[in-house]
Amino acid sequence: MGKRFKAKKRKTFKFRFLWFVFLIFMFIIVIAIIFDRFKLATSNEEFIKKLLEDSNYHLKYNEATSTFITNVSNFLSSFKMKEPVTILEHSLGHKFGKNEEPKEVENKPMMVFRKNNVEELKQPETARIYIYSTHYNEGYHASNLESYNITPNVVMASLLLKEKLNKLGVSTIVEEGDIGNFMATQNWNHNYSYQASRYFVESALKNHPNLDLIIDLHRDALSKSASTTTIDGTNYAKVLFVCGKENKNYEKNLALMNKLNEKIKSKYPSLTRGVITKEGKGVNGIYNQDLNPNMILLECGGNENDIGEVTNTITLLAPIIAEMLNEA
């Protein structure tokens, strides 16, 4: 009797062990399937690019249909798994809308330096404003987004400005070319940034020769107190215009910056730090502004401003820009 009892006990143990292993295996398979159904952005650059795909602020996940997990997540949280822009909306307190998908440009000369080997940006053929950033990696303080491992920068600010302007009926495009990759292929360091961005600006002007405004968007490096103003209890990142005096379009570019600066001052006096000119030894003095009389260099905030303060400024700035262009 003792031997039979031991044998039965051993068989029961083996059965339970195999059942336990099977359950673990099935759990791993289920988790793998769930994660395989979603393709997430793996870098800041990819996050921002996908953020603007199709609906201009909805990160696309490769999921065929709505699932129970998605519905539960949407019910329990304001963060929607298929719309991670809700992370930004929750953190910044802003709601972002949806724009029509722009038409594709037929002339496609810059395949090598476009993201994902896209030969040319999907841009409206009648674009009025072109925004790019010579110092594309200039970042803002990540106080609102650090828990999501997102570092906000001038590219994000450019895309936010584009969204606001497009909503106001001013067709705007943002440079998505990989300036960093271009500089690497040329073995250029930071000192050659303006030579690198010039390559992309020339391409944009070729495809869009009738642009009303070209903005080189930067952020400054200065203290929070110097780069921030408070209007009606809300913090805003201050703006500054920089004009190079050593280019053939100096007077026209300066007049344009002064005009926009005065419009800002008339509505929000403390929002602007003014217009400065630069020339001489150790200074660029051109900033590619010789390429077009409608070019401006705009410093939006500083390194200690967070993206919420920058967004607040963009919300005020976009209607002023639209107003100025519509007067022309």
XYZ file of C-alpha atoms in Angstrom:
328
model
C 0.000 0.000 0.000
C 2.850 2.388 0.822
C 4.450 1.962 -2.615
C 1.175 2.602 -4.441
C 0.596 5.766 -2.393
C 4.059 7.108 -3.183
C 3.659 6.397 -6.903
C 0.277 8.146 -6.997
C 1.687 11.125 -5.128
C 4.648 11.338 -7.531
C 2.308 11.275 -10.574
C 0.145 14.042 -9.073
C 3.202 16.196 -8.479
C 4.403 15.711 -12.064
C 0.968 16.592 -13.412
C 0.786 19.790 -11.354
C 4.314 20.752 -12.356
C 3.561 20.254 -16.066
C 0.304 22.208 -15.714
C 2.183 25.053 -13.992
C 4.786 25.133 -16.796
C 2.012 25.150 -19.393
C 0.291 28.122 -17.713
C 3.548 30.084 -17.616
C 4.150 29.301 -21.306
C 0.649 30.469 -22.268
C 1.061 33.651 -20.211
C 4.294 34.470 -22.066
C 2.624 33.809 -25.428
C -0.311 36.095 -24.576
C 1.999 38.902 -23.440
C 4.103 38.518 -26.593
C 1.002 38.719 -28.804
C -0.258 41.828 -27.011
C 3.061 43.652 -27.394
C 3.457 42.447 -30.969
C 0.149 44.146 -31.858
C 1.598 47.528 -30.986
C 4.521 49.238 -32.637
C 5.711 52.101 -30.437
C 7.962 55.025 -31.186
C 11.457 54.289 -29.831
C 12.988 57.789 -29.882
C 12.025 61.430 -29.429
C 12.429 62.037 -33.156
C 10.202 59.101 -34.109
C 7.666 60.099 -31.454
C 7.317 63.614 -32.864
C 7.229 62.395 -36.479
C 4.498 59.852 -35.740
C 2.711 62.435 -33.634
C 2.110 64.420 -36.810
C 1.235 61.537 -39.136
C -2.155 61.830 -40.845
C -3.996 63.530 -37.987
C -1.170 65.849 -36.889
C -0.998 64.748 -33.241
C -2.003 61.125 -33.075
C 0.728 58.536 -32.688
C -0.292 55.608 -34.859
C -0.141 52.089 -33.447
C -0.227 49.098 -35.806
C -3.360 47.577 -34.293
C -6.031 46.190 -36.586
C -9.047 46.373 -34.308
C -10.087 47.720 -30.929
C -9.429 45.266 -28.099
C -10.768 44.660 -24.616
C -7.480 45.941 -23.174
C -7.770 49.160 -25.192
C -11.341 49.762 -24.094
C -10.559 49.126 -20.426
C -7.557 51.438 -20.642
C -9.644 54.190 -22.229
C -12.323 53.771 -19.584
C -9.972 53.809 -16.598
C -7.565 56.479 -17.824
C -7.529 59.705 -19.792
C -4.531 58.272 -21.672
C -5.714 56.396 -24.771
C -3.396 53.608 -25.885
C -3.965 54.417 -29.557
C -3.606 58.172 -29.027
C -0.540 58.939 -26.882
C -1.021 62.634 -27.672
C -3.302 62.432 -24.618
C -0.054 62.302 -22.625
C 0.854 65.744 -23.967
C -2.709 66.999 -23.609
C -2.849 65.851 -19.996
C 0.591 67.270 -19.128
C 0.219 70.576 -20.973
C -3.494 71.198 -20.601
C -3.970 71.664 -24.367
C -6.270 69.870 -26.795
C -4.909 69.293 -30.292
C -7.053 69.030 -33.398
C -6.979 67.206 -36.690
C -5.922 68.679 -40.024
C -6.458 67.420 -43.538
C -3.615 65.343 -44.932
C -1.389 67.536 -47.146
C -0.794 66.726 -50.786
C 2.479 65.146 -51.818
C 4.966 67.280 -53.701
C 6.051 65.831 -57.041
C 9.595 67.224 -57.119
C 11.691 64.960 -54.846
C 15.411 65.787 -54.810
C 16.532 65.005 -51.225
C 15.862 61.306 -50.635
C 19.097 60.555 -48.782
C 18.484 62.926 -45.900
C 14.731 62.510 -45.461
C 13.458 60.344 -42.630
C 12.711 56.745 -43.599
C 14.104 57.494 -47.092
C 11.031 59.507 -47.998
C 12.173 61.470 -51.021
C 10.289 64.656 -50.161
C 8.084 65.904 -47.398
C 4.332 65.618 -47.777
C 3.687 69.330 -48.066
C 0.934 71.536 -49.419
C 1.996 72.919 -52.796
C 0.643 76.332 -51.807
C 2.493 76.574 -48.495
C 2.910 80.099 -47.165
C 5.240 79.417 -44.236
C 8.259 77.141 -43.937
C 9.732 76.399 -40.499
C 13.083 74.757 -39.859
C 15.660 74.671 -37.074
C 19.359 75.081 -37.786
C 20.106 73.926 -34.244
C 17.547 71.126 -34.416
C 18.662 69.488 -31.148
C 18.165 72.524 -28.889
C 16.035 71.227 -26.041
C 13.685 72.625 -23.431
C 13.298 71.667 -19.793
C 11.529 68.316 -19.551
C 9.645 68.960 -16.295
C 6.256 67.955 -17.729
C 7.394 65.002 -19.836
C 10.424 63.451 -18.120
C 8.309 60.622 -16.696
C 7.535 59.618 -20.301
C 11.218 59.760 -21.359
C 10.467 62.559 -23.835
C 12.839 65.494 -24.247
C 10.963 68.443 -25.801
C 12.964 70.519 -28.275
C 12.659 73.137 -31.005
C 11.383 70.535 -33.480
C 8.417 69.885 -31.200
C 7.881 73.655 -30.934
C 7.969 73.939 -34.739
C 5.330 71.243 -35.124
C 3.120 72.899 -32.522
C 3.424 76.238 -34.339
C 2.615 74.531 -37.634
C -0.533 73.036 -36.111
C -1.726 76.385 -34.800
C -1.065 78.175 -38.094
C -2.748 75.498 -40.192
C -5.833 75.769 -37.986
C -5.875 79.490 -38.745
C -5.858 78.762 -42.469
C -2.181 79.624 -43.019
C -0.653 76.664 -44.845
C 2.576 75.817 -43.032
C 5.258 73.156 -43.496
C 8.035 72.008 -41.172
C 11.394 70.689 -42.294
C 11.741 67.003 -41.487
C 15.098 66.526 -43.157
C 17.812 64.932 -41.045
C 20.260 67.808 -40.667
C 22.300 65.795 -38.186
C 22.748 62.945 -40.652
C 23.724 65.402 -43.376
C 26.372 66.966 -41.137
C 27.714 63.536 -40.233
C 28.143 62.574 -43.878
C 30.109 65.788 -44.436
C 32.176 65.312 -41.255
C 30.958 68.731 -40.107
C 30.829 69.803 -36.468
C 28.458 72.250 -34.776
C 30.248 75.231 -36.327
C 28.927 74.217 -39.746
C 25.256 74.111 -38.681
C 24.198 77.035 -40.871
C 25.956 75.573 -43.912
C 24.031 72.345 -43.307
C 20.616 73.966 -42.831
C 21.242 76.080 -45.929
C 21.133 72.900 -48.017
C 17.596 72.183 -46.799
C 16.375 75.765 -47.056
C 17.524 75.961 -50.678
C 15.587 72.780 -51.436
C 12.457 74.141 -49.742
C 12.699 77.408 -51.673
C 13.061 75.472 -54.905
C 9.871 73.517 -54.230
C 8.034 76.501 -52.725
C 9.355 79.676 -54.380
C 6.469 81.876 -53.202
C 6.782 81.475 -49.448
C 5.592 84.481 -47.447
C 7.633 83.649 -44.373
C 10.599 81.410 -43.532
C 11.271 80.858 -39.820
C 14.501 79.492 -38.392
C 13.238 78.489 -34.939
C 15.735 78.393 -32.057
C 15.725 78.559 -28.296
C 18.098 80.728 -26.300
C 20.364 79.789 -23.392
C 19.655 82.078 -20.450
C 18.100 82.119 -16.988
C 14.444 81.275 -16.445
C 13.720 84.760 -15.141
C 15.113 86.345 -18.316
C 13.297 84.002 -20.707
C 9.873 83.946 -19.021
C 7.030 86.393 -18.566
C 3.728 86.071 -16.716
C 0.539 87.347 -18.349
C -2.743 87.107 -16.431
C -1.271 84.478 -14.132
C 0.092 82.249 -16.925
C 3.770 81.748 -17.733
C 5.014 82.302 -21.288
C 8.403 81.817 -22.943
C 9.699 85.132 -24.287
C 10.656 85.535 -27.938
C 13.630 87.289 -29.530
C 14.368 88.123 -33.170
C 17.918 87.962 -34.557
C 18.888 89.614 -37.858
C 22.251 89.204 -39.570
C 23.597 92.509 -40.873
C 26.047 90.911 -43.305
C 23.613 89.783 -45.986
C 22.084 91.444 -49.039
C 18.531 91.162 -47.651
C 19.433 92.752 -44.320
C 17.129 95.783 -44.567
C 14.086 93.802 -45.742
C 14.600 91.022 -43.204
C 15.043 93.571 -40.428
C 11.899 95.446 -41.473
C 9.932 92.189 -41.405
C 11.194 91.267 -37.938
C 10.498 94.763 -36.630
C 6.976 94.608 -38.010
C 6.232 91.285 -36.322
C 7.914 92.393 -33.108
C 5.799 95.577 -32.959
C 2.627 93.566 -33.446
C 3.590 91.348 -30.539
C 4.435 94.353 -28.358
C 1.114 96.016 -29.123
C -0.778 93.007 -27.759
C 1.615 91.494 -25.202
C 4.405 93.972 -24.372
C 6.357 91.665 -22.075
C 6.280 88.679 -24.439
C 9.105 89.899 -26.682
C 12.716 90.671 -25.874
C 12.970 92.709 -29.055
C 15.039 92.546 -32.234
C 18.838 92.402 -32.257
C 21.296 92.583 -35.152
C 24.616 90.773 -35.392
C 27.766 91.306 -37.414
C 31.531 91.219 -37.090
C 34.243 88.786 -36.094
C 33.120 85.626 -34.341
C 29.486 86.114 -35.418
C 27.725 84.442 -38.321
C 26.197 87.725 -39.501
C 24.173 86.044 -42.271
C 22.129 83.151 -40.797
C 21.124 82.148 -44.365
C 18.944 85.274 -44.518
C 20.582 86.169 -47.818
C 18.503 83.413 -49.429
C 15.203 85.258 -49.118
C 13.940 88.664 -47.904
C 11.148 86.944 -45.960
C 13.415 85.090 -43.536
C 13.479 85.552 -39.787
C 15.426 83.930 -36.955
C 13.152 83.465 -33.953
C 14.360 82.488 -30.492
C 11.403 81.018 -28.583
C 12.170 80.727 -24.894
C 15.310 79.351 -23.289
C 16.751 76.101 -22.035
C 14.986 76.478 -18.675
C 11.507 76.935 -20.166
C 9.271 73.880 -20.309
C 7.239 72.915 -23.360
C 4.043 74.118 -21.678
C 5.373 77.674 -21.489
C 6.565 77.431 -25.083
C 3.143 76.169 -26.182
C 1.474 79.066 -24.385
C 3.664 81.478 -26.375
C 2.957 79.709 -29.655
C -0.777 79.975 -28.943
C -0.410 83.767 -28.782
C 2.151 84.042 -31.565
C 0.355 82.089 -34.298
C -2.639 84.488 -34.662
C -0.265 87.474 -34.783
C 1.749 85.857 -37.583
C -1.445 85.015 -39.463
C -2.708 88.573 -39.020
C 0.541 90.027 -40.381
C 0.511 87.793 -43.462
C -3.134 88.470 -44.201
C -2.435 92.207 -44.190
C 0.184 91.838 -46.918
